[in-house]
Short mmCIF file of C-alpha atoms and ligand atoms in Angstrom, two decimals:
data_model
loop_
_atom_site.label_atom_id
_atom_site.label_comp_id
_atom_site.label_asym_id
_atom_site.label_seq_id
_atom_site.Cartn_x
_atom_site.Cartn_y
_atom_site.Cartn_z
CA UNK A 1 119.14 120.39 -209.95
CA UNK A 2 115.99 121.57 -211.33
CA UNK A 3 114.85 125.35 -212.47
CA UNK A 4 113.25 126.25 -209.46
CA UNK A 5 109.48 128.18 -209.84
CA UNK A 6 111.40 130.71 -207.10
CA UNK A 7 114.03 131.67 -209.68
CA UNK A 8 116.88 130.86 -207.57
CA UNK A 9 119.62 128.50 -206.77
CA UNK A 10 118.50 127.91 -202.94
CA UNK A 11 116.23 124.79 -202.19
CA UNK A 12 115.43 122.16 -200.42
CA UNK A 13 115.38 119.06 -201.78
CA UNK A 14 112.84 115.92 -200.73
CA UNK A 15 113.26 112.60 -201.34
CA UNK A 16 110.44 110.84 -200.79
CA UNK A 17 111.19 107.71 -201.54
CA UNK A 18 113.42 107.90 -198.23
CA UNK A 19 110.19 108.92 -196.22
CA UNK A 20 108.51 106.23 -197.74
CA UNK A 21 110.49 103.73 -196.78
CA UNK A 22 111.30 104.98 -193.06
CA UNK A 23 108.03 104.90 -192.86
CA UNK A 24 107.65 101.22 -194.06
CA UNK A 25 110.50 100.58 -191.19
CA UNK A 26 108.40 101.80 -188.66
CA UNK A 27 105.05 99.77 -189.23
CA UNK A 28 107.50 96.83 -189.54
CA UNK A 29 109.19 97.59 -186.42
CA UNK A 30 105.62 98.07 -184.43
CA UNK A 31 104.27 95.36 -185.80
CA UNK A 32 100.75 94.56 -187.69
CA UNK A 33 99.08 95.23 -184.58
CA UNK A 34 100.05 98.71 -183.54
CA UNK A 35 98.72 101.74 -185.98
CA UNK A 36 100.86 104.34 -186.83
CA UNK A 37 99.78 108.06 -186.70
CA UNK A 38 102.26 110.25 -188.89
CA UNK A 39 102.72 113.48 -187.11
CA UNK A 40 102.91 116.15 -190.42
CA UNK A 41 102.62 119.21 -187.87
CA UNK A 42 104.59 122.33 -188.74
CA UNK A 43 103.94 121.51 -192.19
CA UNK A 44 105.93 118.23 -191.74
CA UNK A 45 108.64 119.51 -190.14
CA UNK A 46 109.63 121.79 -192.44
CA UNK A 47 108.78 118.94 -195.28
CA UNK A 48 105.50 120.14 -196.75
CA UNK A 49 102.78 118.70 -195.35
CA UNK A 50 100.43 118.56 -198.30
CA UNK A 51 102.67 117.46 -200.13
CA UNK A 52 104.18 114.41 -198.32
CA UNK A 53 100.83 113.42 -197.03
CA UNK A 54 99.84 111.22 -199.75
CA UNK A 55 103.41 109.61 -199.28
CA UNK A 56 102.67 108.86 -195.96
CA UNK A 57 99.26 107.86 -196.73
CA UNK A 58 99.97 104.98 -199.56
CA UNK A 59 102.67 104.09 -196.90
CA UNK A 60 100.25 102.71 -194.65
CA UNK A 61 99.21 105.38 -192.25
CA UNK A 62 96.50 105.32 -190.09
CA UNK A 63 96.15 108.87 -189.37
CA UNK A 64 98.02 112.30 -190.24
CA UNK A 65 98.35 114.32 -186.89
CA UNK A 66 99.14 118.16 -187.07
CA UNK A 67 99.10 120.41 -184.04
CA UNK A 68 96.81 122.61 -184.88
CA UNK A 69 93.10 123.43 -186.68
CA UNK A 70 94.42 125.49 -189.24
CA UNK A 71 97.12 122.82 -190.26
CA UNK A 72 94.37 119.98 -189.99
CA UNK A 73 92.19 122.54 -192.77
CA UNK A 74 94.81 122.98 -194.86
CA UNK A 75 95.41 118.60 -195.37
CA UNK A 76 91.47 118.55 -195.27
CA UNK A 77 91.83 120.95 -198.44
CA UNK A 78 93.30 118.91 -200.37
CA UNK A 79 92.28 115.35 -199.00
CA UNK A 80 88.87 114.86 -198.42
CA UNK A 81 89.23 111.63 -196.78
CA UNK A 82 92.44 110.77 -195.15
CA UNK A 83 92.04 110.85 -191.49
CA UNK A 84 92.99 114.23 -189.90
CA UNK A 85 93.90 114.23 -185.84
CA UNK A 86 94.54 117.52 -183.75
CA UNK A 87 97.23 116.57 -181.41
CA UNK A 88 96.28 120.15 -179.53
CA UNK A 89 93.72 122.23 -178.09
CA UNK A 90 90.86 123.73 -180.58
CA UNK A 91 88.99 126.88 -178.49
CA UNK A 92 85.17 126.47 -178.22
CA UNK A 93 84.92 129.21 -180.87
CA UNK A 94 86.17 127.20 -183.37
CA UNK A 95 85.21 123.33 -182.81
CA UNK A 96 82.39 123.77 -185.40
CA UNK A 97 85.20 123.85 -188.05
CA UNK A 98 86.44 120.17 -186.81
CA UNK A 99 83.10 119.48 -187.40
CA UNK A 100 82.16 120.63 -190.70
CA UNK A 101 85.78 119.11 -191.94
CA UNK A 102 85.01 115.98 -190.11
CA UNK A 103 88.68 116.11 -188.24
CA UNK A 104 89.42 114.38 -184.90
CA UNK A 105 89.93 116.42 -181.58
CA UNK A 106 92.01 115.81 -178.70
CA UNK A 107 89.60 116.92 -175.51
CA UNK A 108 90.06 116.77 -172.27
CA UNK A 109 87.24 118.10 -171.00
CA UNK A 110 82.80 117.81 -171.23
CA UNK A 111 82.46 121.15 -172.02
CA UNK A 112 84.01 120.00 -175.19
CA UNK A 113 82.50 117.12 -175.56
CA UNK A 114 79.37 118.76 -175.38
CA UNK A 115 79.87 121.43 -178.08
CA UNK A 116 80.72 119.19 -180.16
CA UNK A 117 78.41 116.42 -180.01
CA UNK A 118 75.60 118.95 -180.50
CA UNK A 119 77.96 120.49 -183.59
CA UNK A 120 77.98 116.88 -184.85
CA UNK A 121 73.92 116.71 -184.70
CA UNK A 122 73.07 119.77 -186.48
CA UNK A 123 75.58 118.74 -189.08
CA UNK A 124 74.21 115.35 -188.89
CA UNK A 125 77.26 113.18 -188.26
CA UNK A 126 79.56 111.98 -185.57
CA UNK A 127 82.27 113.86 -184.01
CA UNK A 128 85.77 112.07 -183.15
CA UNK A 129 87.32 112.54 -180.69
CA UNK A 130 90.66 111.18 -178.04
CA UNK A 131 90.59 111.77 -174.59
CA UNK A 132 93.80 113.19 -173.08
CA UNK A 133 94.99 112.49 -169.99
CA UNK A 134 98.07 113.96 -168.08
CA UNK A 135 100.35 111.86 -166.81
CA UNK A 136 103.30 114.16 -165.49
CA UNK A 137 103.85 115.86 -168.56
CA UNK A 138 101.45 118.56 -167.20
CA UNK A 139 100.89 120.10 -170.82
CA UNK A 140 97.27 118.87 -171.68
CA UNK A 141 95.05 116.36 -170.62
CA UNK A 142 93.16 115.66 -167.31
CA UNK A 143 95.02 114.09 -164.39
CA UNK A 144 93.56 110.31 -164.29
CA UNK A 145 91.33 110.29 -161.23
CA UNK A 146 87.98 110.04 -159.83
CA UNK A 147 86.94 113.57 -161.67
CA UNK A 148 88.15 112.75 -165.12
CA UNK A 149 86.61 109.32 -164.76
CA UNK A 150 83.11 110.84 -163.71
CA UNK A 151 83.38 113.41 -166.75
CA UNK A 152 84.50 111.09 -169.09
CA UNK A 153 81.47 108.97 -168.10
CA UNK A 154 78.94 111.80 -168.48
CA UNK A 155 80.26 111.99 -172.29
CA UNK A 156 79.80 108.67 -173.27
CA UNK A 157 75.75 109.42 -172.50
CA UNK A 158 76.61 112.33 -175.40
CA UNK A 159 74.52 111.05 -178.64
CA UNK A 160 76.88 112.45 -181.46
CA UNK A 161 80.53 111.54 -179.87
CA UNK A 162 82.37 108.94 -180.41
CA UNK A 163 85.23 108.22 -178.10
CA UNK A 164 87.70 106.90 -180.57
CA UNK A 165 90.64 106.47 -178.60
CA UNK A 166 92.47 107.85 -175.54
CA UNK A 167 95.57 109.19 -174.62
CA UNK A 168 99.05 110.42 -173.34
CA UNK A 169 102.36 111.83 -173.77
CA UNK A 170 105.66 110.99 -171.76
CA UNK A 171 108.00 113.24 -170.45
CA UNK A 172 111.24 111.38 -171.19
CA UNK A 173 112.64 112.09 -168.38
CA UNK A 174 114.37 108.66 -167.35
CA UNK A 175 113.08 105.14 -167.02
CA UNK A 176 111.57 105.30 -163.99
CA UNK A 177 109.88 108.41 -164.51
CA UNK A 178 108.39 106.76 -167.92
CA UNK A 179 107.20 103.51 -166.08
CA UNK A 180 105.42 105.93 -163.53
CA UNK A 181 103.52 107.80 -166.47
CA UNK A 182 102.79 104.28 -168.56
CA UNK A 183 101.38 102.60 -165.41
CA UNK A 184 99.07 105.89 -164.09
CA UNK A 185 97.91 106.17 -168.15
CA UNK A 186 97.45 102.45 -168.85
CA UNK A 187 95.45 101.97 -165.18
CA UNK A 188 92.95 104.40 -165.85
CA UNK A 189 92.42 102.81 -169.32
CA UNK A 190 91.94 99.58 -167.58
CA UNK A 191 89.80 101.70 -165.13
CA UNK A 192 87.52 102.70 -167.74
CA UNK A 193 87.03 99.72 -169.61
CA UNK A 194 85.85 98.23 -166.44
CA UNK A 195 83.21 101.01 -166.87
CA UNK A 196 82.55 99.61 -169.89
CA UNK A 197 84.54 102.08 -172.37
CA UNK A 198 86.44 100.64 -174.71
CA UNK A 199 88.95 102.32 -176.83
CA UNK A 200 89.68 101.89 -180.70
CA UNK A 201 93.17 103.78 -180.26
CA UNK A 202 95.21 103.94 -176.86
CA UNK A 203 98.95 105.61 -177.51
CA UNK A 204 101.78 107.33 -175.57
CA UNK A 205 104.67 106.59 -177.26
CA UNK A 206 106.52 109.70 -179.69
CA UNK A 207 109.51 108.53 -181.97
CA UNK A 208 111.39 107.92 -179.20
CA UNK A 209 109.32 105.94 -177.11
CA UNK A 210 108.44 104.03 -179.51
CA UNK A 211 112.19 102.52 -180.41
CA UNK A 212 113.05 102.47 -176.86
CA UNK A 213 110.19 100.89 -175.31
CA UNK A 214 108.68 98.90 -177.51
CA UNK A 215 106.28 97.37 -174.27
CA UNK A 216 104.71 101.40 -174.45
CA UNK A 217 103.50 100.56 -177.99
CA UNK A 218 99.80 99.91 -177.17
CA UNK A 219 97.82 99.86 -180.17
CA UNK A 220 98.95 102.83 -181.68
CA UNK A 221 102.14 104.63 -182.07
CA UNK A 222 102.92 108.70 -183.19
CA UNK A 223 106.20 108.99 -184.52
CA UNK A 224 107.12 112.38 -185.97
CA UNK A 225 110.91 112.93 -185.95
CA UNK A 226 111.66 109.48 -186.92
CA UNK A 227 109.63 110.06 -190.45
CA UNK A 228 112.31 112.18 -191.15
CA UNK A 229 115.12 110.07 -190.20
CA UNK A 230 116.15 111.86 -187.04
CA UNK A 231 117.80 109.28 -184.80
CA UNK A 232 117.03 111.02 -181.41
CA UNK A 233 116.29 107.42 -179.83
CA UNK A 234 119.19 106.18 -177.17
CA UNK A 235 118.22 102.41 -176.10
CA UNK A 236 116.65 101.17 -179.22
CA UNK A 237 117.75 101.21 -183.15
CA UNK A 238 115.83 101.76 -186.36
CA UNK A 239 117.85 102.61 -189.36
CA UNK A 240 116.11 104.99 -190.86
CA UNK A 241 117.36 108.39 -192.98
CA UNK A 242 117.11 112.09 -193.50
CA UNK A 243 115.08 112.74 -196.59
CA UNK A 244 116.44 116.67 -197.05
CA UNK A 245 118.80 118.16 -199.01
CA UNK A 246 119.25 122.08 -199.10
CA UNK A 247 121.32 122.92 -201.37
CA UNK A 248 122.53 126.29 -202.99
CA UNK A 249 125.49 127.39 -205.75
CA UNK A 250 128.11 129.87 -205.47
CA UNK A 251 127.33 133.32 -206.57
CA UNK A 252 130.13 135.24 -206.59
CA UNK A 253 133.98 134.37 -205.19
CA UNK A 254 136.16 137.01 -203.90
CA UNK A 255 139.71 136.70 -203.13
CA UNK A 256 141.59 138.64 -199.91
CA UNK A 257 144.41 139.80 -198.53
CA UNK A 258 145.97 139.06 -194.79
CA UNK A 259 143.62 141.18 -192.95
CA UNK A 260 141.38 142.07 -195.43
CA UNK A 261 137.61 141.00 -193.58
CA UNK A 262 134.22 139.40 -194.70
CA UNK A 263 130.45 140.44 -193.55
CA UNK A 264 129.14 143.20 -190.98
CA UNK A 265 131.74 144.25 -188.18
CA UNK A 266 134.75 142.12 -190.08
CA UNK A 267 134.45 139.23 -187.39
CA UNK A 268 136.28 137.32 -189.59
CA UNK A 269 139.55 138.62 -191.33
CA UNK A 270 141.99 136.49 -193.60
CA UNK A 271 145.18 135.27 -191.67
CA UNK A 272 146.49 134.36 -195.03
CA UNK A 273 145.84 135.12 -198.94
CA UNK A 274 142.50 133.93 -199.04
CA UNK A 275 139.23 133.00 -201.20
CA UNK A 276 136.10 133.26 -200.10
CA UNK A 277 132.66 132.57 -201.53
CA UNK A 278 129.36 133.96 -201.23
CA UNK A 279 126.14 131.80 -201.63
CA UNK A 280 122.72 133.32 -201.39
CA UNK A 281 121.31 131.44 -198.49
CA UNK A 282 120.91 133.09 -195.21
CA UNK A 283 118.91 132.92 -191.76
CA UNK A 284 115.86 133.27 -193.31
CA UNK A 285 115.92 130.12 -195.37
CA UNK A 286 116.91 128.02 -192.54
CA UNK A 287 119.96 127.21 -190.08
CA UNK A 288 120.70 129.74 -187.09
CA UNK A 289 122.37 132.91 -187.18
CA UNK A 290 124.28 131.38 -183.85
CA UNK A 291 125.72 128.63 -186.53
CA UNK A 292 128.29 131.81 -187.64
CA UNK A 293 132.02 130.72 -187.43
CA UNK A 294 131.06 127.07 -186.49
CA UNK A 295 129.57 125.49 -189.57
CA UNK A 296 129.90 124.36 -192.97
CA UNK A 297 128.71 123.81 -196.53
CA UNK A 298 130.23 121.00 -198.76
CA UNK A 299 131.19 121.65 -201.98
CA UNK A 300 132.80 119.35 -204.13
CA UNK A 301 132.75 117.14 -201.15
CA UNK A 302 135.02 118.92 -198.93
CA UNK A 303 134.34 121.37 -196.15
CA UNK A 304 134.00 124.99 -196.63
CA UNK A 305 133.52 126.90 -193.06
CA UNK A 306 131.14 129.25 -192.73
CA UNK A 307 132.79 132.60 -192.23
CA UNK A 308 132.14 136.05 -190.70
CA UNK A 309 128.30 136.86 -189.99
CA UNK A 310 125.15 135.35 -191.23
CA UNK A 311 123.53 137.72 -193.08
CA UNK A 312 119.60 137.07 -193.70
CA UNK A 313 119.94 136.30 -197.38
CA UNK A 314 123.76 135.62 -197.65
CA UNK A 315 126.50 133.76 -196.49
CA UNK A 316 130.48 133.64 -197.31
CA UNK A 317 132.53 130.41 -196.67
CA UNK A 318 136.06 129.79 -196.82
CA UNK A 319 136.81 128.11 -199.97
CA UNK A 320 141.02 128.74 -199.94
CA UNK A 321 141.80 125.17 -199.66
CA UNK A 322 138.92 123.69 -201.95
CA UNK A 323 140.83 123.82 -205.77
CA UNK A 324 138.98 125.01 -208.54
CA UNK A 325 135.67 126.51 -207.06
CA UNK A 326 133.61 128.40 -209.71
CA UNK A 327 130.14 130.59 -209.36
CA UNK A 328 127.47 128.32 -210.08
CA UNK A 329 129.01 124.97 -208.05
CA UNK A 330 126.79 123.30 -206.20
CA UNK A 331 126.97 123.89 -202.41
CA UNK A 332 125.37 121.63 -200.04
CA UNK A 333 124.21 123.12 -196.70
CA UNK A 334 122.39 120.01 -194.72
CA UNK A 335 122.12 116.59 -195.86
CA UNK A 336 122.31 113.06 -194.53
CA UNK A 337 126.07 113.37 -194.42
CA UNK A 338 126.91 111.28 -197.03
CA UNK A 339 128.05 113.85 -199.24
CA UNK A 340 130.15 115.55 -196.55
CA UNK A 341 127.46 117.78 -195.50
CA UNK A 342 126.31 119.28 -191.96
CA UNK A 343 123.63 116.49 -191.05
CA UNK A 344 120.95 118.26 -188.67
CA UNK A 345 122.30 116.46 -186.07
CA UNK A 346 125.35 118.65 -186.37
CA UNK A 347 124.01 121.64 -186.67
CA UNK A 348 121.69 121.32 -184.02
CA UNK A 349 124.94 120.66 -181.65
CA UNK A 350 127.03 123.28 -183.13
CA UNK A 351 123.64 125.67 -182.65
CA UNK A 352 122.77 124.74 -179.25
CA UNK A 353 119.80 122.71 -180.27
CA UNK A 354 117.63 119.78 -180.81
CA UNK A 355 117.41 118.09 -184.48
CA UNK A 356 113.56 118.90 -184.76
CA UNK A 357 114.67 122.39 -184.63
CA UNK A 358 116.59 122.71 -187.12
CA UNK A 359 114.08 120.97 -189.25
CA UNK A 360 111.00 123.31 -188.66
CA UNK A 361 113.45 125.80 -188.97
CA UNK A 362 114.33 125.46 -192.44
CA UNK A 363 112.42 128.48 -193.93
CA UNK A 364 109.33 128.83 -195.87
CA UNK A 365 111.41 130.94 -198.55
CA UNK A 366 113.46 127.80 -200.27
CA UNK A 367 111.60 126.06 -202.75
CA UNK A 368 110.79 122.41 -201.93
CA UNK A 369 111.53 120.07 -204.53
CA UNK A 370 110.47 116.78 -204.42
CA UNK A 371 112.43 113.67 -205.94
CA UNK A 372 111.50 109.91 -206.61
CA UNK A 373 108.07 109.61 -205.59
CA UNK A 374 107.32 106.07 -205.29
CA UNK A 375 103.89 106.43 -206.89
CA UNK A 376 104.81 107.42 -209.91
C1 LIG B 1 104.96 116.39 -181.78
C2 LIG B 1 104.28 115.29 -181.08
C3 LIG B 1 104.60 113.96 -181.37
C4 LIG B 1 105.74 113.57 -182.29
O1 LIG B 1 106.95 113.90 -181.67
P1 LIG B 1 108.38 113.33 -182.21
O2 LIG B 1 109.28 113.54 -181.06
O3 LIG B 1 108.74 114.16 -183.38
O4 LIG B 1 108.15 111.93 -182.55
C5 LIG B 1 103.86 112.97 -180.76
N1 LIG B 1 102.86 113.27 -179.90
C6 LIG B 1 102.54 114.55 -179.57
C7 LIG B 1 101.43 114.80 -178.61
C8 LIG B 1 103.23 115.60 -180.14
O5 LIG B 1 102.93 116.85 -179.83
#
């Protein structure tokens, strides 16, 4: 493990070589037809975004989606030309921004499409944008009808908007609910291209769709989760793998009598002679305070529980049973399990959670080191 510029043994560890090539999985799962837009949003899922963009990027993908303006601003920062999508909504206040950093919008509405097509004159250029439409999900979008239709006809008269693509996001309810939202979303397409629309980019499907029902593909696909090797998908299979490895080392090990307790309120006490180790991670750098009594660390490939309560910079686990632990051994907290370690599937159960939140979770404190870059 490297010195870290934080001056400390916590970190999280990227491979990106592993996000490379689950990306190159993807695109060869989808097909040479179907473009796929990474979704980087909350910084990549706790990843970096800046910094795994360009992975993404030489990996073949079409567009970097974030969720907001200020995360699309902070790529454009650094990458002039790599195309930037906002998955959300941008208020009117601020569309000139999307304009000026030539980023494209997700509207669902001419009021938008108005602002900024007359944004995109003065600055002399052409604003991107995709429609949204609601489907079921009832989050964003229009509901595809007669109104939407006529609205979405008065924009195409706009002079500086292009309509780049359209569309919509399923619910994942159950099959039958998904067929319902494909069919409404796909019909109005069809509807509009009867008008005389035509679409660069039509898409629905999230990392789960997109293994699952591979007929929802369209011509465009925005896989987020599955970047990072989350296998959330249920019908399908794509084998790809966690990139992440936090890690920490043992600062300090303390041994206890029967009875004798660890942490605030002694919620734990030793049933036996014990040793117990403290490592300098805590809630702040990532896993749940709720994960208290129920997880683990590996260290030297075995499991060490997680003992007592989870302070906000510190931790203690059990090491009685591990031989020959020292201050300064490598701990690992989450990895792809390979080593022995909590995958985020895990802790996500043992939490009460889904994997992506355990992901974004993973603090902003831990330094993130990056390994193997396949262009270099
Ligand atoms: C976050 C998001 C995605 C990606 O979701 P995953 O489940 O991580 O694949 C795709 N589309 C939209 C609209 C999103 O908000």
């Amino acid at each position: 493990m490297k010195t870290t510029g934080t001056y400390r043994d916590t970190i999280i560890e990227i491979d990106l070589q592993k996000l490379y090539d689950n990306f190159l999985k993807i695109r060869e799962m989808n097909g040479p037809d179907v473009s796929v837009m990474a979704v980087v949003k909350a910084d990549a899922y706790g990843h970096g975004a800046v910094r795994i963009a360009r992975t993404l990027m030489d990996a073949g993908a079409a567009y970097l989606a974030v969720a907001t303006l200020s995360e699309a601003m902070e790529l454009r920062s650094v990458y002039p030309d790599y195309p930037v999508f906002i998955l959300g909504h941008t208020p009117d206040q601020y569309l000139h921004y999307v304009i000026e950093n030539h980023i494209t919008q997700t509207i669902f509405s001419y009021d938008q499409a108005r602002l900024l097509s007359r944004y995109a004159e003065k600055q002399n250029t052409i604003a991107k944008v995709h429609l949204k439409v609601d489907t079921g999900l009832h989050r964003l979008g229009q509901v595809p009808g007669e109104a939407y239709r006529k609205e979405i006809l008065r924009m195409t008269k706009l002079p500086n908007l292009e309509i780049e693509g359209i569309f919509s996001h399923l619910a994942l309810t159950n099959r039958e609910e998904n067929e319902k939202q494909f069919h409404s979303f796909t019909d109005f397409v069809r509807t509009l291209e009867r008008d005389g629309l035509s679409f660069q980019y039509k898409h629905i499907s999230d990392s789960i769709a997109c293994v699952d029902y591979p007929e929802y593909r369209l011509n465009m696909v925005r896989p987020g989760s599955l970047i990072y090797g989350m296998h959330s998908f249920h019908l399908g299979y794509l084998p790809v793998v966690p990139a992440v490895r936090f890690l920490t080392r043992v600062s300090e090990l303390h041994r206890l009598q029967p009875g004798e307790g660890v942490s605030y309120d002694y919620v734990w006490r030793a049933q036996r002679p014990s040793i117990v180790a403290t490592l300098p991670f805590g809630y702040v750098d990532g896993l749940f305070r709720s994960i208290q009594g129920k997880g683990y660390v590996s260290i030297h490939g075995e499991k060490a529980p997680l003992i007592g309560v989870m302070c906000m910079d510190q931790c203690i686990v059990d090491v009685t049973d591990i031989p020959d632990v020292a201050p300064g051994d490598l701990a690992i907290i989450l990895s792809d399990g390979s080593d022995g370690a909590m995958t985020a599937e895990e802790a996500s159960k043992l939490t009460g959670t889904i994997k992506n939140d355990i992901l974004v979770s993973l603090g902003t404190r831990p330094e993130r080191i990056y390994i193997n870059d396949p262009s270099e």
